[in-house]
JSON list of C-alpha atoms in Angstrom, two decimals:
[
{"chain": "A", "resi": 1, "resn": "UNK", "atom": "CA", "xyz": [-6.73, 10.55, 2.35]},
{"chain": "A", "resi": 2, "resn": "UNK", "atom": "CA", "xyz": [-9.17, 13.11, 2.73]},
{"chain": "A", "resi": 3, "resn": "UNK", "atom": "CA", "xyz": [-8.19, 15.58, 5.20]},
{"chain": "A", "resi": 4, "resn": "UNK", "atom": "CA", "xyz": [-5.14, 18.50, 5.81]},
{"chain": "A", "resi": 5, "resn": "UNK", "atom": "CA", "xyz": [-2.01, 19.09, 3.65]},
{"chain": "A", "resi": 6, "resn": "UNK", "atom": "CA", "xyz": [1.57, 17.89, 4.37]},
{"chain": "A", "resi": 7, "resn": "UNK", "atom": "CA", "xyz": [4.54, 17.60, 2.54]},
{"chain": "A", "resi": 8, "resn": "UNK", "atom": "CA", "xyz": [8.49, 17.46, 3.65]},
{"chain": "A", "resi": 9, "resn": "UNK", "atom": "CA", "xyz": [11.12, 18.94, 1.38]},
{"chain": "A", "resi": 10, "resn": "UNK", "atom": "CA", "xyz": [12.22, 16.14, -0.26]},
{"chain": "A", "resi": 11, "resn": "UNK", "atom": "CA", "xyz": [15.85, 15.80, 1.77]},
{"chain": "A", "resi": 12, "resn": "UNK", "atom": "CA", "xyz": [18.78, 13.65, 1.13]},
{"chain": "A", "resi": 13, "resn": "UNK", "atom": "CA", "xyz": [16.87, 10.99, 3.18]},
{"chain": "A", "resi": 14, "resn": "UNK", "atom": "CA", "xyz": [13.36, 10.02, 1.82]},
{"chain": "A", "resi": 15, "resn": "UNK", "atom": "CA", "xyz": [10.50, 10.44, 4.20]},
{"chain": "A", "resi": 16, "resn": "UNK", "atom": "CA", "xyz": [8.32, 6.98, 3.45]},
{"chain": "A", "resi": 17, "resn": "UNK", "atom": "CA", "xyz": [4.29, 7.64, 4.14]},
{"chain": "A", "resi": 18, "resn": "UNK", "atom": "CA", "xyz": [2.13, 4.42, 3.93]},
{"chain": "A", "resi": 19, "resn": "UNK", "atom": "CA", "xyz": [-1.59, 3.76, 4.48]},
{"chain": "A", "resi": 20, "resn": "UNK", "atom": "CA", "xyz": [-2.40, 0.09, 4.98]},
{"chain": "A", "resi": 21, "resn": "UNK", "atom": "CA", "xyz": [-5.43, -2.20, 5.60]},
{"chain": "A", "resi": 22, "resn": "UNK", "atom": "CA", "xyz": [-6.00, -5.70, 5.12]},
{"chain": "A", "resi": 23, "resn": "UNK", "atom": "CA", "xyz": [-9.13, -7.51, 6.08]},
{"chain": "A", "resi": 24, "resn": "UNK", "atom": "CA", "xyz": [-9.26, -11.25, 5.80]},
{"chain": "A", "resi": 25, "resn": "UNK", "atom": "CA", "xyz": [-11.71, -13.11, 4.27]},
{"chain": "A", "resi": 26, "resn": "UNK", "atom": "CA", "xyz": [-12.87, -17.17, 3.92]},
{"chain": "A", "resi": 27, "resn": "UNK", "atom": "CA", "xyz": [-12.23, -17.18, 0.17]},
{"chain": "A", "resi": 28, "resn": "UNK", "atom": "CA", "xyz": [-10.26, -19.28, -1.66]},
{"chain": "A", "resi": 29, "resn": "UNK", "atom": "CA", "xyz": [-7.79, -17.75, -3.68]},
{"chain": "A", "resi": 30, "resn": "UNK", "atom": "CA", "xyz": [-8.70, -18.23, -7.64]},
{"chain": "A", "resi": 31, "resn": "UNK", "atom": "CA", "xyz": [-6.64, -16.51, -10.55]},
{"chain": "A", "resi": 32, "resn": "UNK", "atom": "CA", "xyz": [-9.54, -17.49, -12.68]},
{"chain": "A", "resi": 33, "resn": "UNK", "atom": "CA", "xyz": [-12.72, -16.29, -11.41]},
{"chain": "A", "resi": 34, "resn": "UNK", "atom": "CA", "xyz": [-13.21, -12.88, -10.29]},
{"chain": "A", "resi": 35, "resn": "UNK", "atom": "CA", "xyz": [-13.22, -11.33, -6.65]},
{"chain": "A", "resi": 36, "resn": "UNK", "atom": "CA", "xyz": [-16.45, -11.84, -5.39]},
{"chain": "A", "resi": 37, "resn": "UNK", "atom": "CA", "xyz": [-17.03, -7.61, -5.14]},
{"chain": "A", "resi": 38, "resn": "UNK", "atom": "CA", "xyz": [-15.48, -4.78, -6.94]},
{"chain": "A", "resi": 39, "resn": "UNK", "atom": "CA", "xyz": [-13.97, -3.20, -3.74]},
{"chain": "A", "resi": 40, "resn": "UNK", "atom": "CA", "xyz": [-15.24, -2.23, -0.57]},
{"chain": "A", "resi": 41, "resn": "UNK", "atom": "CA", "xyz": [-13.06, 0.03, 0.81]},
{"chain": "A", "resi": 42, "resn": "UNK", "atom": "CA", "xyz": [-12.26, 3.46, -0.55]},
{"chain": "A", "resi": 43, "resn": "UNK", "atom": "CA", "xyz": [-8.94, 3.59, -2.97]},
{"chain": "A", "resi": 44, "resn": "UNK", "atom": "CA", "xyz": [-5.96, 6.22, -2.28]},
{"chain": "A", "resi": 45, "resn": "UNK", "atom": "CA", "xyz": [-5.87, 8.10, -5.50]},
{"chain": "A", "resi": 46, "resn": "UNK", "atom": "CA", "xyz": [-1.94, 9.09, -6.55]},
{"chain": "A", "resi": 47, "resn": "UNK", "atom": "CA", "xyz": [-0.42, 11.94, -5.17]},
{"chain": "A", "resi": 48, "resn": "UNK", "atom": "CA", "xyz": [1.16, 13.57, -2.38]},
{"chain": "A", "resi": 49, "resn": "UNK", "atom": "CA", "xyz": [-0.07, 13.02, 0.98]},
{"chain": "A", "resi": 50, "resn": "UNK", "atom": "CA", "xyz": [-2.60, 15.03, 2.82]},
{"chain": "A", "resi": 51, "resn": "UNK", "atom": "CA", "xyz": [-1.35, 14.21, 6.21]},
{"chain": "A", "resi": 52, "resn": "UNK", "atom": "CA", "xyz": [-0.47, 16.66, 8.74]},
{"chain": "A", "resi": 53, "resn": "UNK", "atom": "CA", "xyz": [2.22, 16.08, 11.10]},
{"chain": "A", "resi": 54, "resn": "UNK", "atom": "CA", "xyz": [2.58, 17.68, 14.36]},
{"chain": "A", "resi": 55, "resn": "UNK", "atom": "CA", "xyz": [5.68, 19.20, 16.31]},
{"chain": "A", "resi": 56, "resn": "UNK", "atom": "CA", "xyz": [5.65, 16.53, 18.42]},
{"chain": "A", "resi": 57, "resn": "UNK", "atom": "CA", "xyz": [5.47, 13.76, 15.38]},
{"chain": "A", "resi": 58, "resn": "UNK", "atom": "CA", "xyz": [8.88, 15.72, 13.98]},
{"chain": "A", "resi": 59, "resn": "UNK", "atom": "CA", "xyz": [10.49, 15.85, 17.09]},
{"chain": "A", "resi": 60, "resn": "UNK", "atom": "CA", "xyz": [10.00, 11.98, 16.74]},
{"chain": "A", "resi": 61, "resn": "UNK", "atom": "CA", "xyz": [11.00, 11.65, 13.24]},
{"chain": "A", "resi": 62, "resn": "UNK", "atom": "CA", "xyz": [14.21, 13.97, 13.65]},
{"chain": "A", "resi": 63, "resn": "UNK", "atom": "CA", "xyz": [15.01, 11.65, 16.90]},
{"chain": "A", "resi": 64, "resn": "UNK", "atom": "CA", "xyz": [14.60, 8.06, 14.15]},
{"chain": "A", "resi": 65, "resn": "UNK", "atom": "CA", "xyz": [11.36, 7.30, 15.24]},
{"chain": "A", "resi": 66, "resn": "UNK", "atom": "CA", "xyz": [8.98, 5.52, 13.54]},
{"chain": "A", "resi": 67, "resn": "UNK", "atom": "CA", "xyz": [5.17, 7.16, 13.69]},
{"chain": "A", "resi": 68, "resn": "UNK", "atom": "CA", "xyz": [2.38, 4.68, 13.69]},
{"chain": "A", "resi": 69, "resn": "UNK", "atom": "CA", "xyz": [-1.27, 5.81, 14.11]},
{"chain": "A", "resi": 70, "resn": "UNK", "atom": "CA", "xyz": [-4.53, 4.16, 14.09]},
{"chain": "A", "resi": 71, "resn": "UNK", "atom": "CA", "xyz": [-6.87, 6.77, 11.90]},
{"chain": "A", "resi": 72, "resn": "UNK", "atom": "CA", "xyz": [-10.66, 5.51, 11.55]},
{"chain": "A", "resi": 73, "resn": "UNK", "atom": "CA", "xyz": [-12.14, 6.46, 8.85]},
{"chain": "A", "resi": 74, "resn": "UNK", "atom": "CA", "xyz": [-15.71, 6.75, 6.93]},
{"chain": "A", "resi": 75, "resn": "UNK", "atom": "CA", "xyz": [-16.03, 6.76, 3.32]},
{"chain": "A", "resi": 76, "resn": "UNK", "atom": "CA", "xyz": [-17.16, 9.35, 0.90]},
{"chain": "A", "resi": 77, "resn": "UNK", "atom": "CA", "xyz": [-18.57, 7.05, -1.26]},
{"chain": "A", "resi": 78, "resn": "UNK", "atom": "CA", "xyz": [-21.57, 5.48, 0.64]},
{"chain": "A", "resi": 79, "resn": "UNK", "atom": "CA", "xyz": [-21.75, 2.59, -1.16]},
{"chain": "A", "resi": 80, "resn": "UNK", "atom": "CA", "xyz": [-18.40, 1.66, 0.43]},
{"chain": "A", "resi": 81, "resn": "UNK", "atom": "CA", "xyz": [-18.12, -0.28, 3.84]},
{"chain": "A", "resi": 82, "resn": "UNK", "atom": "CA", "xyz": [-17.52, 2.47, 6.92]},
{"chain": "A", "resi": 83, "resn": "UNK", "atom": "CA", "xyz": [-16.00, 2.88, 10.09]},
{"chain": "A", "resi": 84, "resn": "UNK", "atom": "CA", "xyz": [-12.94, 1.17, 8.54]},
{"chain": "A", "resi": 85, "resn": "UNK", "atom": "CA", "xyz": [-9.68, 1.59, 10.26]},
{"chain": "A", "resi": 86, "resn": "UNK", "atom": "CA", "xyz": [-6.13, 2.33, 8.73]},
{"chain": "A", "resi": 87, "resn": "UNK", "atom": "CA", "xyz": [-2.65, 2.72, 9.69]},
{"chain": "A", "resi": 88, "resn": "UNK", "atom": "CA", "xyz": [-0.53, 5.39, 9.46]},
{"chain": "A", "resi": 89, "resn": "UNK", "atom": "CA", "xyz": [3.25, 4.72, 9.11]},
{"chain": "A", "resi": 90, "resn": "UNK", "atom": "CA", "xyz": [6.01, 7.62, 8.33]},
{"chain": "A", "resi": 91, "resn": "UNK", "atom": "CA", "xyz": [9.63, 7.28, 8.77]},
{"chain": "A", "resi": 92, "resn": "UNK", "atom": "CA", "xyz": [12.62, 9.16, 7.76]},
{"chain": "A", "resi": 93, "resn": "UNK", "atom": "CA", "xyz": [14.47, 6.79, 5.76]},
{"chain": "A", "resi": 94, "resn": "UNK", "atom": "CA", "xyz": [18.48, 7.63, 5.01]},
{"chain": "A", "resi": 95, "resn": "UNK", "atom": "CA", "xyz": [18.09, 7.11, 1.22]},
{"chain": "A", "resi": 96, "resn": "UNK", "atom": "CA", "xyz": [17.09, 9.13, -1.58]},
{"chain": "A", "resi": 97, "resn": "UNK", "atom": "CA", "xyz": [13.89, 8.80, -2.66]},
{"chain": "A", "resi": 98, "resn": "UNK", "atom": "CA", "xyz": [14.28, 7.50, -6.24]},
{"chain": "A", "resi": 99, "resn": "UNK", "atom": "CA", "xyz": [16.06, 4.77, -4.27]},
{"chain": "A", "resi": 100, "resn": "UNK", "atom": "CA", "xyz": [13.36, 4.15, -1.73]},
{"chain": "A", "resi": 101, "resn": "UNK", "atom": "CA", "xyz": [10.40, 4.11, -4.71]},
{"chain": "A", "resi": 102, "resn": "UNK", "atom": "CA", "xyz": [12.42, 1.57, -6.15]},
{"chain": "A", "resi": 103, "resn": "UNK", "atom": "CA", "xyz": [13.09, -0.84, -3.39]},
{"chain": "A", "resi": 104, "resn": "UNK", "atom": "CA", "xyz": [9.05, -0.34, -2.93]},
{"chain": "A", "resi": 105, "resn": "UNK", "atom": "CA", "xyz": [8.87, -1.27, -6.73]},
{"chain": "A", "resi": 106, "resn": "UNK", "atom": "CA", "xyz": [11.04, -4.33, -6.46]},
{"chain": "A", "resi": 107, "resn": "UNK", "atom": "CA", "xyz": [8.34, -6.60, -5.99]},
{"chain": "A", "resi": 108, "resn": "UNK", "atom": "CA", "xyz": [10.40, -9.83, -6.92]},
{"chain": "A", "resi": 109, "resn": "UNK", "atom": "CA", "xyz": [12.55, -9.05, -3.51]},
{"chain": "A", "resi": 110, "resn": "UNK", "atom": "CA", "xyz": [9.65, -8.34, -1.22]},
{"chain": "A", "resi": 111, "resn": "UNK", "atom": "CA", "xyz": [10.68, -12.23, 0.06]},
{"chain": "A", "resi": 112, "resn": "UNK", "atom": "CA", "xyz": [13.80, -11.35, 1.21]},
{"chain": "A", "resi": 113, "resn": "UNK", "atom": "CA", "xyz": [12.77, -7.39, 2.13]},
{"chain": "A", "resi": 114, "resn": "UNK", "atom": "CA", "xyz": [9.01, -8.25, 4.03]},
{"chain": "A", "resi": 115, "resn": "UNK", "atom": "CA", "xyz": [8.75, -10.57, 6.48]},
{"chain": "A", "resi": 116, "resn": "UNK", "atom": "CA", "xyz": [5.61, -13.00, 6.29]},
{"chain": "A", "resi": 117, "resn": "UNK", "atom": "CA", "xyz": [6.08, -12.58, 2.63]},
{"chain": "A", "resi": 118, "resn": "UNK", "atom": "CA", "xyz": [6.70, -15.91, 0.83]},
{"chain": "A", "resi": 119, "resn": "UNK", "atom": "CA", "xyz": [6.43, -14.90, -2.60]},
{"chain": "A", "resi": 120, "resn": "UNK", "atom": "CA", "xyz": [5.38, -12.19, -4.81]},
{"chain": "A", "resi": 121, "resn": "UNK", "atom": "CA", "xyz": [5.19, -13.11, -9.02]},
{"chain": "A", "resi": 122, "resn": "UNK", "atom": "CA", "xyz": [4.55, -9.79, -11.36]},
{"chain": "A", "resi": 123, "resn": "UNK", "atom": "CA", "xyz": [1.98, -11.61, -13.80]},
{"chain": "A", "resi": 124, "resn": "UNK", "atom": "CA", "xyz": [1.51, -8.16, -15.95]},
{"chain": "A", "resi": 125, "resn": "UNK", "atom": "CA", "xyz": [3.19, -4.31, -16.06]},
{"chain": "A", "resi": 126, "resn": "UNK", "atom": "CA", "xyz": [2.25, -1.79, -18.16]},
{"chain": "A", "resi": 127, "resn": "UNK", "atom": "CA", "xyz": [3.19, 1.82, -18.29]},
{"chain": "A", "resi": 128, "resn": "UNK", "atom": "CA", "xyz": [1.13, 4.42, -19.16]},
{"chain": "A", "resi": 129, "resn": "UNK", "atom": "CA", "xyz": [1.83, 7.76, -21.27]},
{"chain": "A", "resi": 130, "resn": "UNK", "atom": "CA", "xyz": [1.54, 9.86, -18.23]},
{"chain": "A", "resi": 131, "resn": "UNK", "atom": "CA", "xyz": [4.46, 7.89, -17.04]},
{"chain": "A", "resi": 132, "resn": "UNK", "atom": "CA", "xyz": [3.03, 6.26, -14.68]},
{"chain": "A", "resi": 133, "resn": "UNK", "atom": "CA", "xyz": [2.37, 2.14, -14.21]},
{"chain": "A", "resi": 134, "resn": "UNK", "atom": "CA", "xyz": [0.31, -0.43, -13.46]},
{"chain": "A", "resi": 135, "resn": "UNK", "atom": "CA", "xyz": [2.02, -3.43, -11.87]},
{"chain": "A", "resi": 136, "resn": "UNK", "atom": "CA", "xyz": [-0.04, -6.51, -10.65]},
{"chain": "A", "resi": 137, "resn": "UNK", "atom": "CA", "xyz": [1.38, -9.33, -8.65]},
{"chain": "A", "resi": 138, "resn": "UNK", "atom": "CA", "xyz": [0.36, -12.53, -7.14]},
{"chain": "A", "resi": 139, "resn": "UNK", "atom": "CA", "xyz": [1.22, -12.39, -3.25]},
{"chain": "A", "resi": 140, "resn": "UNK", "atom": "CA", "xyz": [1.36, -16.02, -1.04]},
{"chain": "A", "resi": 141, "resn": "UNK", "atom": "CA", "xyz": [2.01, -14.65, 2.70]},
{"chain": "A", "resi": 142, "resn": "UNK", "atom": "CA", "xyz": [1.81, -16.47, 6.18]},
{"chain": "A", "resi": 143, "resn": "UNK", "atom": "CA", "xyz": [0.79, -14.89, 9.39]},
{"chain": "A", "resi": 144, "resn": "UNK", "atom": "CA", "xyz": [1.29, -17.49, 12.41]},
{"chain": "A", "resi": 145, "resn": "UNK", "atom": "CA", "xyz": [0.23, -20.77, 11.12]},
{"chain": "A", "resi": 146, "resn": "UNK", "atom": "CA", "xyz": [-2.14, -19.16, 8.45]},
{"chain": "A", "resi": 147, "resn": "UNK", "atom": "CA", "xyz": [-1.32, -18.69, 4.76]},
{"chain": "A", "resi": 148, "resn": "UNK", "atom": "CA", "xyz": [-2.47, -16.57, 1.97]},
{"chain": "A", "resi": 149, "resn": "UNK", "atom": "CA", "xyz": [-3.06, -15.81, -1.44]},
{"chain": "A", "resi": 150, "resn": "UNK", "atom": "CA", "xyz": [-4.12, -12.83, -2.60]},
{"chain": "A", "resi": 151, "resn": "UNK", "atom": "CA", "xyz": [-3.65, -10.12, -5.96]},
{"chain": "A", "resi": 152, "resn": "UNK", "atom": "CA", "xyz": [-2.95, -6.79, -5.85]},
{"chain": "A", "resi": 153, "resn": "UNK", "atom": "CA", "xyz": [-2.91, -3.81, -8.65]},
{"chain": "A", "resi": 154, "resn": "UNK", "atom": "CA", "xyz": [-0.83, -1.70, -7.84]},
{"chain": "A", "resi": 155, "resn": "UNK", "atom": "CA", "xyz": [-0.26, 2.30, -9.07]},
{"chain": "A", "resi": 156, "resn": "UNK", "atom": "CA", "xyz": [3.12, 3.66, -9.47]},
{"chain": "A", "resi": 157, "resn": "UNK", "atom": "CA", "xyz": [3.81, 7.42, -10.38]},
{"chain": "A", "resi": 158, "resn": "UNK", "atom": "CA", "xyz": [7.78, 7.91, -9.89]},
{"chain": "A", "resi": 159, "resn": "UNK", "atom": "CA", "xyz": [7.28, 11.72, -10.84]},
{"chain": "A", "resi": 160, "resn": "UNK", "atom": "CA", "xyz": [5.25, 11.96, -7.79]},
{"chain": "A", "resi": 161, "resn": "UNK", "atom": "CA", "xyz": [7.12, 9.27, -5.51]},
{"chain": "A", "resi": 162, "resn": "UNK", "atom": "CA", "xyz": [3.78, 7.73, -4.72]},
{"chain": "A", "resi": 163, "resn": "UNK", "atom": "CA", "xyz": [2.40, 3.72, -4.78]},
{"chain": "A", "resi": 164, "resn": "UNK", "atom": "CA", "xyz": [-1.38, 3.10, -4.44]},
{"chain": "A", "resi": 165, "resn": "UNK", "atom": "CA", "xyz": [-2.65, -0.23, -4.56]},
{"chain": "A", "resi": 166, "resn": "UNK", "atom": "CA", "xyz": [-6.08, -2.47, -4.27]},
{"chain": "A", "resi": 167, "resn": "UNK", "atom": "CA", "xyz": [-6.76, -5.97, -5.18]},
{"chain": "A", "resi": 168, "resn": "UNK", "atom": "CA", "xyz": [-7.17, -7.09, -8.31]},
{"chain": "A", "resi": 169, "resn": "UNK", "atom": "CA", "xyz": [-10.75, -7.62, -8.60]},
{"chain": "A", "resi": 170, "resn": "UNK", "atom": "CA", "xyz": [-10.44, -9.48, -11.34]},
{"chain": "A", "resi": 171, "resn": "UNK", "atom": "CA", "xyz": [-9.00, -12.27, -9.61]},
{"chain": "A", "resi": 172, "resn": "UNK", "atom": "CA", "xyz": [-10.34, -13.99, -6.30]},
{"chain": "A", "resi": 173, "resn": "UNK", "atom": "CA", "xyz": [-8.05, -13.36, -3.24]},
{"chain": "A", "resi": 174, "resn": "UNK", "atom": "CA", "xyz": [-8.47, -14.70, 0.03]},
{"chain": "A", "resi": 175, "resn": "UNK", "atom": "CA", "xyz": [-8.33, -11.60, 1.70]},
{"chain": "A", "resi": 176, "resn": "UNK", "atom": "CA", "xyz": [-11.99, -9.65, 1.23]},
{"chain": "A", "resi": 177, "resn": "UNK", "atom": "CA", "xyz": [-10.45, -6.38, 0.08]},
{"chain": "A", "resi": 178, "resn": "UNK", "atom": "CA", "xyz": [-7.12, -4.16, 0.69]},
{"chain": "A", "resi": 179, "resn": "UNK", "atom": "CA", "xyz": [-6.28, -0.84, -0.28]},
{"chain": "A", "resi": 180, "resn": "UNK", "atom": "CA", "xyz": [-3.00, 1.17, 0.58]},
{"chain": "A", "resi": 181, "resn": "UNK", "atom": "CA", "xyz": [-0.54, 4.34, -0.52]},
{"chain": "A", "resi": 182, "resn": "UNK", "atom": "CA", "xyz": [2.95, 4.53, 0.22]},
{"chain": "A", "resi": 183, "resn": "UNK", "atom": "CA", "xyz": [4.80, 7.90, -1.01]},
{"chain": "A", "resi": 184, "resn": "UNK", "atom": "CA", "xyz": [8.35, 9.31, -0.60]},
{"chain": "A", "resi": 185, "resn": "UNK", "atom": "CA", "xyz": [9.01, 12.86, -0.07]}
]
């Protein structure tokens, strides 16, 4: 995110903020060759979010409404694709938010907790002496009569209540690229 400043007092419920995009791609999904690009879309750094919410999008909230926007976006970095488009998603969420990080962290459940997800394997964690971590998982996922595989690194700082996540590169997904941020205040 690259524009305003936002953050809700962290509250007995946690406020969830995600940023998602997933292209598709014709690859086939490979473990053992790398991802035909290192990224083309620009990666959410950790954080808090930098989204400002109007009167109106509290009103909703405080009513349990779910906000969903449509934000095009260009890239800083030219060498990235533009005119991408991501969603915005924030709900108020009646948990705290050490609980909500780790249902968002629970990647083994994501069957049972995400529909369209069939299965999602951790094949390496690693934390990191600022405390944060690096998870990376295998996803298989169906939309409609379509099926993917795909990898993902994800980012996890539970000081800061924030995921980010990206493909792993390293690996060859069948989606062309994906970035996203979710983060509880």
């Amino acid at each position: 995110p690259t524009s305003g400043g936002v953050c809700r007092q962290a509250q007995p419920s946690g406020v969830m903020f995600a940023l998602i995009l997933l292209l598709g791609g014709a690859f086939a999904a490979n473990p053992d060759a790398p991802h035909p690009h290192g990224g083309k879309l620009s990666p959410y750094v950790l954080g808090p979010p930098t989204v400002l919410l109007s009167r109106e999008d509290e009103e909703e909230l405080a009513d349990g409404k779910t906000i969903m926007r449509v934000i095009s976006n260009r890239p800083a970095d030219e060498s990235r694709e533009g005119g991408a488009r991501r969603l915005l998603m924030v709900r108020d969420v009646a948990a705290p938010k050490d609980v909500v990080l780790d249902r968002i962290g629970d990647f083994a459940a994501y069957p049972r907790m995400v529909k369209g997800c069939d299965a999602c394997h951790v094949y390496k964690r690693e934390g990191r002496p600022d405390g944060t971590e690096e998870v990376r998982c295998e996803y298989r996922i169906h939309a409609l009569h379509l099926k993917f595989r795909y990898f993902m690194s994800h980012q996890i700082d539970p000081e800061a209540g924030c995921v980010v996540w990206n493909l792993d590169y390293e690996r060859e997904s069948d989606l062309d690229d994906s970035v996203g941020y979710w983060c509880t205040t």
